[in-house]
PDB file of C-alpha atoms in Angstrom:
ATOM      1  CA  MET A 216     -23.010 -90.730 -64.173  1.00 52.00           C
ATOM      2  CA  TYR A 217     -19.642 -88.958 -64.198  1.00 56.00           C
ATOM      3  CA  MET A 218     -18.998 -89.861 -67.847  1.00 64.00           C
ATOM      4  CA  THR A 219     -22.516 -88.775 -68.783  1.00 69.00           C
ATOM      5  CA  GLU A 220     -21.935 -85.385 -67.177  1.00 63.00           C
ATOM      6  CA  LEU A 221     -18.650 -84.968 -69.051  1.00 63.00           C
ATOM      7  CA  LEU A 222     -20.300 -85.856 -72.368  1.00 68.00           C
ATOM      8  CA  ARG A 223     -23.099 -83.409 -71.672  1.00 70.00           C
ATOM      9  CA  ASN A 224     -20.563 -80.651 -70.862  1.00 66.00           C
ATOM     10  CA  ALA A 225     -18.739 -81.368 -74.121  1.00 66.00           C
ATOM     11  CA  TRP A 226     -21.971 -81.174 -76.125  1.00 65.00           C
ATOM     12  CA  MET A 227     -23.112 -77.974 -74.423  1.00 67.00           C
ATOM     13  CA  GLY A 228     -19.656 -76.499 -74.923  1.00 64.00           C
ATOM     14  CA  TRP A 229     -19.808 -77.264 -78.641  1.00 62.00           C
ATOM     15  CA  GLN A 230     -23.171 -75.500 -78.909  1.00 63.00           C
ATOM     16  CA  ASP A 231     -21.899 -72.431 -77.035  1.00 64.00           C
ATOM     17  CA  TYR A 232     -18.736 -72.328 -79.125  1.00 62.00           C
ATOM     18  CA  THR A 233     -20.578 -72.366 -82.438  1.00 59.00           C
ATOM     19  CA  GLU A 234     -23.200 -69.796 -81.382  1.00 60.00           C
ATOM     20  CA  ASP A 235     -20.786 -66.876 -81.763  1.00 56.00           C
ATOM     21  CA  GLY A 236     -19.892 -67.598 -85.370  1.00 56.00           C
ATOM     22  CA  LYS A 237     -19.503 -70.198 -88.095  1.00 71.00           C
ATOM     23  CA  LEU A 238     -15.746 -70.186 -88.543  1.00 77.00           C
ATOM     24  CA  VAL A 239     -15.686 -73.875 -87.616  1.00 80.00           C
ATOM     25  CA  ALA A 240     -18.003 -74.581 -90.554  1.00 80.00           C
ATOM     26  CA  LEU A 241     -15.677 -72.590 -92.812  1.00 82.00           C
ATOM     27  CA  LEU A 242     -12.716 -74.558 -91.449  1.00 84.00           C
ATOM     28  CA  LEU A 243     -14.466 -77.841 -92.249  1.00 84.00           C
ATOM     29  CA  ALA A 244     -15.229 -76.617 -95.758  1.00 85.00           C
ATOM     30  CA  VAL A 245     -11.584 -75.631 -96.270  1.00 86.00           C
ATOM     31  CA  LEU A 246     -10.314 -79.005 -95.037  1.00 87.00           C
ATOM     32  CA  LEU A 247     -12.791 -80.828 -97.254  1.00 86.00           C
ATOM     33  CA  PHE A 248     -11.640 -78.806-100.261  1.00 83.00           C
ATOM     34  CA  LEU A 249      -7.975 -79.483 -99.537  1.00 86.00           C
ATOM     35  CA  TRP A 250      -8.512 -83.230 -99.102  1.00 85.00           C
ATOM     36  CA  LEU A 251     -10.805 -83.771-102.109  1.00 82.00           C
ATOM     37  CA  THR A 252      -8.692 -81.721-104.529  1.00 83.00           C
ATOM     38  CA  GLY A 253      -5.320 -82.767-103.174  1.00 82.00           C
ATOM     39  CA  LYS A 254      -4.284 -79.115-103.053  1.00 79.00           C
ATOM     40  CA  GLY A 255      -3.034 -79.386 -99.498  1.00 74.00           C
ATOM     41  CA  LYS A 256      -0.027 -81.559-100.274  1.00 77.00           C
ATOM     42  CA  LYS A 257       2.449 -78.692 -99.919  1.00 80.00           C
ATOM     43  CA  GLN A 258       1.291 -78.267 -96.319  1.00 81.00           C
ATOM     44  CA  GLY A 259       0.380 -81.900 -95.734  1.00 80.00           C
ATOM     45  CA  THR A 260       1.504 -81.983 -92.102  1.00 87.00           C
ATOM     46  CA  LEU A 261      -0.558 -78.898 -91.246  1.00 87.00           C
ATOM     47  CA  VAL A 262      -3.655 -80.246 -93.005  1.00 86.00           C
ATOM     48  CA  LEU A 263      -3.342 -83.698 -91.427  1.00 90.00           C
ATOM     49  CA  TYR A 264      -2.775 -82.335 -87.932  1.00 90.00           C
ATOM     50  CA  SER A 265      -5.654 -79.863 -88.253  1.00 88.00           C
ATOM     51  CA  SER A 266      -8.015 -82.577 -89.475  1.00 88.00           C
ATOM     52  CA  LEU A 267      -7.174 -84.844 -86.532  1.00 90.00           C
ATOM     53  CA  ALA A 268      -7.435 -81.960 -84.054  1.00 88.00           C
ATOM     54  CA  VAL A 269     -10.845 -80.892 -85.387  1.00 87.00           C
ATOM     55  CA  PHE A 270     -12.009 -84.513 -85.294  1.00 86.00           C
ATOM     56  CA  CYS A 271     -11.012 -84.773 -81.611  1.00 85.00           C
ATOM     57  CA  CYS A 272     -12.649 -81.456 -80.682  1.00 84.00           C
ATOM     58  CA  ILE A 273     -15.983 -82.124 -82.388  1.00 83.00           C
ATOM     59  CA  LEU A 274     -16.653 -85.728 -81.400  1.00 82.00           C
ATOM     60  CA  PRO A 275     -17.858 -85.900 -77.773  1.00 80.00           C
ATOM     61  CA  VAL A 276     -15.706 -88.786 -76.531  1.00 81.00           C
ATOM     62  CA  PRO A 277     -12.315 -87.442 -77.719  1.00 83.00           C
ATOM     63  CA  ALA A 278     -13.413 -83.985 -76.578  1.00 83.00           C
ATOM     64  CA  VAL A 279     -14.059 -85.345 -73.077  1.00 81.00           C
ATOM     65  CA  PHE A 280     -10.536 -86.765 -72.852  1.00 84.00           C
ATOM     66  CA  LEU A 281      -9.080 -83.443 -74.001  1.00 83.00           C
ATOM     67  CA  MET A 282     -11.153 -81.627 -71.361  1.00 79.00           C
ATOM     68  CA  LEU A 283      -9.867 -84.024 -68.705  1.00 81.00           C
ATOM     69  CA  TYR A 284      -6.308 -83.458 -69.891  1.00 83.00           C
ATOM     70  CA  GLN A 285      -6.579 -79.676 -69.634  1.00 78.00           C
ATOM     71  CA  THR A 286      -8.270 -80.017 -66.181  1.00 72.00           C
ATOM     72  CA  LYS A 287     -11.653 -78.661 -65.071  1.00 68.00           C
ATOM     73  CA  PHE A 288     -10.178 -75.202 -64.625  1.00 67.00           C
ATOM     74  CA  TYR A 289     -10.684 -74.596 -68.370  1.00 69.00           C
ATOM     75  CA  ASP A 290     -13.939 -74.744 -70.321  1.00 72.00           C
ATOM     76  CA  TYR A 291     -14.636 -76.719 -73.494  1.00 74.00           C
ATOM     77  CA  GLU A 292     -13.801 -73.760 -75.725  1.00 76.00           C
ATOM     78  CA  TRP A 293     -10.166 -73.900 -74.667  1.00 79.00           C
ATOM     79  CA  ILE A 294      -9.530 -77.270 -76.314  1.00 82.00           C
ATOM     80  CA  TRP A 295      -9.912 -75.448 -79.655  1.00 81.00           C
ATOM     81  CA  SER A 296      -6.654 -73.642 -78.924  1.00 83.00           C
ATOM     82  CA  MET A 297      -4.933 -76.765 -80.265  1.00 85.00           C
ATOM     83  CA  VAL A 298      -6.511 -76.166 -83.694  1.00 86.00           C
ATOM     84  CA  PRO A 299      -4.685 -73.674 -85.980  1.00 87.00           C
ATOM     85  CA  LEU A 300      -8.059 -72.418 -87.181  1.00 83.00           C
ATOM     86  CA  THR A 301      -6.992 -69.048 -88.579  1.00 83.00           C
ATOM     87  CA  ALA A 302      -3.886 -70.385 -90.312  1.00 86.00           C
ATOM     88  CA  VAL A 303      -5.714 -73.253 -92.034  1.00 87.00           C
ATOM     89  CA  ILE A 304      -8.625 -71.078 -93.185  1.00 85.00           C
ATOM     90  CA  ALA A 305      -6.206 -68.482 -94.558  1.00 83.00           C
ATOM     91  CA  TYR A 306      -4.153 -71.155 -96.319  1.00 86.00           C
ATOM     92  CA  GLY A 307      -7.206 -72.869 -97.798  1.00 84.00           C
ATOM     93  CA  ILE A 308      -8.728 -69.634 -99.079  1.00 82.00           C
ATOM     94  CA  ALA A 309      -5.392 -68.610-100.590  1.00 82.00           C
ATOM     95  CA  VAL A 310      -5.108 -71.975-102.393  1.00 83.00           C
ATOM     96  CA  PHE A 311      -8.715 -71.743-103.590  1.00 80.00           C
ATOM     97  CA  TRP A 312      -8.228 -68.202-104.855  1.00 77.00           C
ATOM     98  CA  ALA A 313      -4.980 -69.083-106.652  1.00 76.00           C
ATOM     99  CA  GLU A 314      -6.645 -72.120-108.256  1.00 73.00           C
ATOM    100  CA  TYR A 315      -9.667 -70.319-109.651  1.00 70.00           C
ATOM    101  CA  CYS A 316      -8.286 -66.815-110.156  1.00 68.00           C
ATOM    102  CA  GLY A 317      -4.737 -67.664-111.173  1.00 61.00           C
ATOM    103  CA  GLU A 318      -5.662 -67.768-114.831  1.00 58.00           C
ATOM    104  CA  TYR A 319      -6.169 -63.998-114.737  1.00 54.00           C
ATOM    105  CA  LYS A 320      -2.766 -63.155-113.251  1.00 55.00           C
ATOM    106  CA  ASN A 321      -1.397 -62.138-116.652  1.00 57.00           C
ATOM    107  CA  GLY A 322      -4.656 -60.844-117.999  1.00 56.00           C
ATOM    108  CA  ASN A 323      -7.738 -59.025-116.832  1.00 56.00           C
ATOM    109  CA  TRP A 324      -7.665 -58.880-113.022  1.00 59.00           C
ATOM    110  CA  GLY A 325     -11.158 -57.448-113.030  1.00 59.00           C
ATOM    111  CA  LYS A 326     -12.598 -60.888-113.754  1.00 61.00           C
ATOM    112  CA  SER A 327     -11.337 -62.182-110.406  1.00 65.00           C
ATOM    113  CA  VAL A 328     -13.080 -59.454-108.400  1.00 66.00           C
ATOM    114  CA  PRO A 329     -16.478 -61.248-108.034  1.00 66.00           C
ATOM    115  CA  LEU A 330     -14.878 -64.378-106.565  1.00 65.00           C
ATOM    116  CA  THR A 331     -12.651 -62.311-104.310  1.00 67.00           C
ATOM    117  CA  MET A 332     -15.646 -60.377-102.995  1.00 71.00           C
ATOM    118  CA  LEU A 333     -17.547 -63.636-102.481  1.00 69.00           C
ATOM    119  CA  LEU A 334     -14.701 -65.053-100.393  1.00 68.00           C
ATOM    120  CA  LEU A 335     -14.500 -61.900 -98.286  1.00 69.00           C
ATOM    121  CA  LEU A 336     -18.269 -61.891 -97.763  1.00 68.00           C
ATOM    122  CA  THR A 337     -18.194 -65.561 -96.719  1.00 69.00           C
ATOM    123  CA  MET A 338     -15.535 -64.892 -94.087  1.00 69.00           C
ATOM    124  CA  LEU A 339     -17.436 -61.872 -92.818  1.00 66.00           C
ATOM    125  CA  LEU A 340     -20.722 -63.751 -92.469  1.00 63.00           C
ATOM    126  CA  CYS A 341     -19.058 -66.719 -90.785  1.00 68.00           C
ATOM    127  CA  ALA A 342     -17.777 -64.368 -88.089  1.00 65.00           C
ATOM    128  CA  ASN A 343     -21.385 -63.432 -87.202  1.00 60.00           C
ATOM    129  CA  PRO A 344     -20.969 -59.636 -87.425  1.00 44.00           C
ATOM    130  CA  GLY A 345     -24.643 -58.966 -86.696  1.00 44.00           C
ATOM    131  CA  ARG A 346     -24.353 -60.296 -83.173  1.00 48.00           C
ATOM    132  CA  MET A 347     -21.007 -58.567 -82.683  1.00 44.00           C
ATOM    133  CA  LEU A 348     -22.531 -55.235 -83.750  1.00 43.00           C
ATOM    134  CA  SER A 349     -25.502 -55.714 -81.441  1.00 46.00           C
ATOM    135  CA  ASP A 350     -23.227 -56.593 -78.515  1.00 51.00           C
ATOM    136  CA  SER A 351     -21.053 -53.573 -79.289  1.00 57.00           C
ATOM    137  CA  ARG A 352     -24.031 -51.200 -79.195  1.00 63.00           C
ATOM    138  CA  GLU A 353     -25.317 -52.636 -75.922  1.00 65.00           C
ATOM    139  CA  THR A 354     -21.850 -52.413 -74.399  1.00 72.00           C
ATOM    140  CA  LYS A 355     -21.473 -48.805 -75.518  1.00 75.00           C
ATOM    141  CA  VAL A 356     -24.790 -47.776 -73.931  1.00 77.00           C
ATOM    142  CA  GLU A 357     -23.949 -49.620 -70.709  1.00 81.00           C
ATOM    143  CA  LYS A 358     -20.523 -47.968 -70.580  1.00 82.00           C
ATOM    144  CA  GLN A 359     -21.957 -44.478 -71.108  1.00 84.00           C
ATOM    145  CA  GLN A 360     -24.520 -44.960 -68.350  1.00 86.00           C
ATOM    146  CA  ALA A 361     -21.893 -46.298 -65.955  1.00 86.00           C
ATOM    147  CA  GLN A 362     -19.489 -43.458 -66.669  1.00 87.00           C
ATOM    148  CA  GLU A 363     -22.205 -40.860 -66.028  1.00 89.00           C
ATOM    149  CA  VAL A 364     -22.698 -42.306 -62.554  1.00 89.00           C
ATOM    150  CA  LEU A 365     -18.957 -42.616 -61.937  1.00 89.00           C
ATOM    151  CA  GLN A 366     -18.321 -39.007 -62.976  1.00 89.00           C
ATOM    152  CA  LEU A 367     -20.971 -37.817 -60.518  1.00 88.00           C
ATOM    153  CA  LEU A 368     -19.398 -39.954 -57.806  1.00 88.00           C
ATOM    154  CA  LEU A 369     -15.892 -38.791 -58.704  1.00 85.00           C
ATOM    155  CA  ALA A 370     -16.857 -35.200 -57.969  1.00 84.00           C
ATOM    156  CA  ALA A 371     -17.609 -36.143 -54.366  1.00 80.00           C
ATOM    157  CA  VAL A 372     -14.762 -38.513 -53.473  1.00 80.00           C
ATOM    158  CA  PRO A 373     -11.505 -37.352 -51.814  1.00 81.00           C
ATOM    159  CA  GLU A 374      -8.303 -37.004 -53.847  1.00 77.00           C
ATOM    160  CA  SER A 375      -6.896 -40.110 -52.181  1.00 79.00           C
ATOM    161  CA  GLY A 376      -9.666 -42.139 -53.834  1.00 84.00           C
ATOM    162  CA  VAL A 377     -12.135 -44.686 -52.520  1.00 88.00           C
ATOM    163  CA  CYS A 378     -12.623 -48.433 -52.494  1.00 91.00           C
ATOM    164  CA  LEU A 379     -15.884 -48.859 -54.369  1.00 92.00           C
ATOM    165  CA  TRP A 380     -18.299 -51.772 -53.996  1.00 93.00           C
ATOM    166  CA  ALA A 381     -21.089 -51.538 -56.551  1.00 91.00           C
ATOM    167  CA  PRO A 382     -23.078 -53.546 -59.116  1.00 91.00           C
ATOM    168  CA  ARG A 383     -21.122 -55.195 -61.910  1.00 89.00           C
ATOM    169  CA  GLU A 384     -22.122 -52.675 -64.583  1.00 88.00           C
ATOM    170  CA  ILE A 385     -20.533 -49.905 -62.502  1.00 90.00           C
ATOM    171  CA  MET A 386     -17.408 -51.718 -61.292  1.00 90.00           C
ATOM    172  CA  GLU A 387     -16.607 -52.925 -64.797  1.00 89.00           C
ATOM    173  CA  TYR A 388     -15.809 -49.383 -65.937  1.00 88.00           C
ATOM    174  CA  ALA A 389     -14.666 -47.835 -62.659  1.00 88.00           C
ATOM    175  CA  ARG A 390     -10.909 -48.218 -63.113  1.00 87.00           C
ATOM    176  CA  GLU A 391     -11.193 -47.222 -66.759  1.00 85.00           C
ATOM    177  CA  THR A 392     -12.943 -44.005 -65.744  1.00 86.00           C
ATOM    178  CA  ASP A 393     -10.460 -42.972 -63.071  1.00 86.00           C
ATOM    179  CA  ALA A 394      -7.680 -44.565 -61.009  1.00 86.00           C
ATOM    180  CA  ALA A 395      -9.197 -42.995 -57.894  1.00 86.00           C
ATOM    181  CA  PHE A 396     -11.530 -45.979 -57.743  1.00 90.00           C
ATOM    182  CA  ARG A 397     -10.147 -49.081 -56.064  1.00 91.00           C
ATOM    183  CA  LEU A 398     -12.164 -52.295 -56.093  1.00 92.00           C
ATOM    184  CA  PRO A 399     -12.542 -55.275 -53.717  1.00 93.00           C
ATOM    185  CA  TYR A 400     -12.655 -57.554 -56.782  1.00 91.00           C
ATOM    186  CA  GLY A 401     -12.223 -57.146 -60.504  1.00 86.00           C
ATOM    187  CA  ARG A 402     -13.753 -58.297 -63.786  1.00 84.00           C
ATOM    188  CA  ASN A 403     -12.271 -61.764 -63.384  1.00 83.00           C
ATOM    189  CA  MET A 404     -14.891 -62.342 -60.700  1.00 85.00           C
ATOM    190  CA  TRP A 405     -17.681 -62.495 -63.292  1.00 81.00           C
ATOM    191  CA  ASP A 406     -15.655 -63.155 -66.446  1.00 77.00           C
ATOM    192  CA  ALA A 407     -14.005 -66.519 -65.823  1.00 69.00           C
ATOM    193  CA  SER A 408     -12.072 -66.393 -69.110  1.00 65.00           C
ATOM    194  CA  LEU A 409      -9.798 -63.721 -67.583  1.00 68.00           C
ATOM    195  CA  ASN A 410      -8.563 -66.375 -65.138  1.00 67.00           C
ATOM    196  CA  ALA A 411      -7.446 -68.678 -67.921  1.00 60.00           C
ATOM    197  CA  TYR A 412      -3.738 -68.449 -67.112  1.00 61.00           C
ATOM    198  CA  ALA A 413      -3.953 -67.751 -63.397  1.00 62.00           C
ATOM    199  CA  TYR A 414      -4.669 -70.069 -60.498  1.00 66.00           C
ATOM    200  CA  ASP A 415      -5.230 -67.426 -57.830  1.00 71.00           C
ATOM    201  CA  ILE A 416      -8.803 -67.344 -56.587  1.00 78.00           C
ATOM    202  CA  TYR A 417     -10.805 -65.000 -54.398  1.00 82.00           C
ATOM    203  CA  ASP A 418     -11.475 -65.946 -50.801  1.00 86.00           C
ATOM    204  CA  GLU A 419     -14.933 -67.003 -49.674  1.00 87.00           C
ATOM    205  CA  GLU A 420     -15.872 -63.626 -48.193  1.00 88.00           C
ATOM    206  CA  THR A 421     -15.085 -61.785 -51.424  1.00 90.00           C
ATOM    207  CA  GLY A 422     -17.085 -64.323 -53.419  1.00 88.00           C
ATOM    208  CA  LEU A 423     -20.040 -63.835 -51.083  1.00 90.00           C
ATOM    209  CA  LEU A 424     -19.785 -60.066 -51.520  1.00 90.00           C
ATOM    210  CA  TYR A 425     -20.113 -60.464 -55.269  1.00 90.00           C
ATOM    211  CA  GLN A 426     -23.043 -62.867 -54.928  1.00 89.00           C
ATOM    212  CA  TRP A 427     -24.820 -60.560 -52.501  1.00 90.00           C
ATOM    213  CA  MET A 428     -24.446 -57.599 -54.850  1.00 89.00           C
ATOM    214  CA  THR A 429     -25.706 -59.721 -57.746  1.00 87.00           C
ATOM    215  CA  GLN A 430     -28.857 -60.406 -55.745  1.00 83.00           C
ATOM    216  CA  ALA A 431     -29.189 -56.693 -54.999  1.00 81.00           C
ATOM    217  CA  GLU A 432     -28.939 -55.949 -58.739  1.00 76.00           C
ATOM    218  CA  ALA A 433     -31.840 -58.326 -59.277  1.00 71.00           C
ATOM    219  CA  ALA A 434     -33.878 -56.129 -56.898  1.00 57.00           C
ATOM    220  CA  GLU A 435     -35.105 -59.144 -54.991  1.00 53.00           C
ATOM    221  CA  GLY A 436     -34.966 -57.275 -51.720  1.00 46.00           C
ATOM    222  CA  VAL A 437     -34.098 -58.430 -48.255  1.00 43.00           C
ATOM    223  CA  ASN A 438     -35.295 -61.992 -48.871  1.00 45.00           C
ATOM    224  CA  ALA A 439     -32.590 -62.515 -51.483  1.00 46.00           C
ATOM    225  CA  GLU A 440     -29.767 -62.861 -48.981  1.00 53.00           C
ATOM    226  CA  THR A 441     -26.959 -64.766 -50.594  1.00 50.00           C
ATOM    227  CA  GLU A 442     -26.610 -68.493 -50.274  1.00 49.00           C
ATOM    228  CA  SER A 443     -23.361 -70.268 -51.101  1.00 47.00           C
ATOM    229  CA  GLY A 444     -23.769 -73.959 -50.394  1.00 50.00           C
ATOM    230  CA  GLU A 445     -24.806 -73.955 -46.741  1.00 49.00           C
ATOM    231  CA  LYS A 446     -23.494 -70.436 -46.181  1.00 62.00           C
ATOM    232  CA  THR A 447     -26.001 -67.567 -46.008  1.00 71.00           C
ATOM    233  CA  ILE A 448     -25.068 -63.950 -45.385  1.00 82.00           C
ATOM    234  CA  THR A 449     -27.281 -61.089 -44.314  1.00 88.00           C
ATOM    235  CA  VAL A 450     -27.013 -57.403 -45.142  1.00 90.00           C
ATOM    236  CA  GLU A 451     -25.078 -56.884 -41.910  1.00 90.00           C
ATOM    237  CA  GLU A 452     -22.623 -59.704 -42.675  1.00 91.00           C
ATOM    238  CA  ALA A 453     -22.119 -58.350 -46.182  1.00 91.00           C
ATOM    239  CA  VAL A 454     -21.189 -54.986 -44.652  1.00 91.00           C
ATOM    240  CA  VAL A 455     -18.678 -56.647 -42.317  1.00 92.00           C
ATOM    241  CA  TYR A 456     -17.031 -58.470 -45.234  1.00 93.00           C
ATOM    242  CA  ALA A 457     -16.971 -55.270 -47.290  1.00 92.00           C
ATOM    243  CA  LEU A 458     -15.299 -53.276 -44.519  1.00 92.00           C
ATOM    244  CA  ARG A 459     -12.700 -56.016 -44.090  1.00 91.00           C
ATOM    245  CA  ALA A 460     -11.957 -55.705 -47.806  1.00 90.00           C
ATOM    246  CA  GLY A 461     -11.332 -51.979 -47.349  1.00 90.00           C
ATOM    247  CA  VAL A 462     -14.595 -50.761 -48.907  1.00 91.00           C
ATOM    248  CA  ASP A 463     -15.508 -47.204 -47.972  1.00 89.00           C
ATOM    249  CA  CYS A 464     -18.023 -46.414 -50.719  1.00 90.00           C
ATOM    250  CA  VAL A 465     -21.092 -48.488 -51.611  1.00 92.00           C
ATOM    251  CA  LEU A 466     -23.568 -48.095 -54.461  1.00 91.00           C
ATOM    252  CA  LEU A 467     -26.866 -49.959 -54.517  1.00 92.00           C
ATOM    253  CA  PRO A 468     -29.528 -49.852 -57.271  1.00 89.00           C
ATOM    254  CA  ASP A 469     -32.512 -47.727 -56.345  1.00 86.00           C
ATOM    255  CA  GLU A 470     -34.855 -50.672 -57.030  1.00 85.00           C
ATOM    256  CA  VAL A 471     -33.754 -52.542 -53.891  1.00 87.00           C
ATOM    257  CA  ALA A 472     -36.275 -52.965 -51.107  1.00 86.00           C
ATOM    258  CA  PRO A 473     -36.488 -50.087 -48.586  1.00 88.00           C
ATOM    259  CA  GLU A 474     -35.685 -52.578 -45.826  1.00 89.00           C
ATOM    260  CA  VAL A 475     -32.314 -53.299 -47.443  1.00 89.00           C
ATOM    261  CA  ILE A 476     -31.525 -49.583 -47.572  1.00 90.00           C
ATOM    262  CA  ARG A 477     -32.499 -49.145 -43.919  1.00 92.00           C
ATOM    263  CA  ARG A 478     -30.379 -52.069 -42.770  1.00 92.00           C
ATOM    264  CA  MET A 479     -27.436 -50.942 -44.892  1.00 91.00           C
ATOM    265  CA  GLU A 480     -27.618 -47.462 -43.328  1.00 91.00           C
ATOM    266  CA  ALA A 481     -27.705 -48.951 -39.835  1.00 92.00           C
ATOM    267  CA  ALA A 482     -24.792 -51.316 -40.503  1.00 91.00           C
ATOM    268  CA  LEU A 483     -22.571 -48.654 -42.088  1.00 91.00           C
ATOM    269  CA  GLY A 484     -23.638 -45.816 -39.820  1.00 90.00           C
ATOM    270  CA  VAL A 485     -24.277 -43.424 -42.723  1.00 90.00           C
ATOM    271  CA  GLU A 486     -27.364 -42.183 -44.538  1.00 91.00           C
ATOM    272  CA  ALA A 487     -28.097 -43.191 -48.129  1.00 89.00           C
ATOM    273  CA  GLN A 488     -27.770 -40.427 -50.692  1.00 90.00           C
ATOM    274  CA  PRO A 489     -29.548 -40.594 -54.060  1.00 90.00           C
ATOM    275  CA  LEU A 490     -27.126 -40.638 -57.009  1.00 88.00           C
ATOM    276  CA  LYS A 491     -28.872 -40.956 -60.358  1.00 86.00           C
ATOM    277  CA  ASP A 492     -30.319 -44.516 -60.387  1.00 86.00           C
ATOM    278  CA  TYR A 493     -28.430 -45.598 -57.269  1.00 91.00           C
ATOM    279  CA  TYR A 494     -28.110 -45.029 -53.548  1.00 91.00           C
ATOM    280  CA  LEU A 495     -24.690 -43.908 -52.346  1.00 91.00           C
ATOM    281  CA  PHE A 496     -23.338 -44.914 -48.931  1.00 92.00           C
ATOM    282  CA  ALA A 497     -20.223 -42.801 -48.326  1.00 88.00           C
ATOM    283  CA  CYS A 498     -18.092 -44.027 -45.452  1.00 82.00           C
ATOM    284  CA  TYR A 499     -15.049 -41.926 -46.330  1.00 69.00           C
ATOM    285  CA  GLU A 500     -16.379 -38.666 -44.935  1.00 62.00           C
TER     286      GLU A 500
END
């Protein structure tokens, strides 16, 4: 069962890794070209190593052993750090271009332009720019909306600043907007890749705070009280954990159930104030 789970994780990791672009396919094409034409002899060690590394990363069984070697702290995608993907693609394209465009080096360079443009277009398409552009637009809209809320909040907070506990889309841009905002946890709470080279972890209470707020974002109301294994926290417990973390300013989405708002007001001892699409609980006054 354990081996089956590892194989499944390797397969799912491969699918996730290739969803964001087709550079791996371009790498395979480059390696195939170098091997079949013998043009990679000048960099034989690089080509041989890259071929073996790609072989180990793609096939599930070798990939599992690499994942075990790097420990469970890292995801499948990290085993690809052993593959010099960019260097090999650049080398292969340079060799290909020199092979098929070299005849024009002393003549009409204009004849090499179509092939050069084709190579550039291939690299661009393999990087999946359509998805990147879509993600960029969504991120920009989300950032603008968050900063509008943060600017409104900033006008009301004291000069000494506040410790803000809010939904992810607000906290993600809080420190970027102004240093007056302190946070009980940062982006590495929801973006695990930021923890790649660090072994420090948040304590259980902080993790439960994040989970509780995630449930609040989903607008599932008072019945969505966070469960972590056998641990369940209520609105009141979430407030206790937040105060221990130094929180003195809370934002909740205005879609949450009225009962949650009432219980939050009672636990914090302050009244909720409407702030755009959120409710503000200011404990710093």
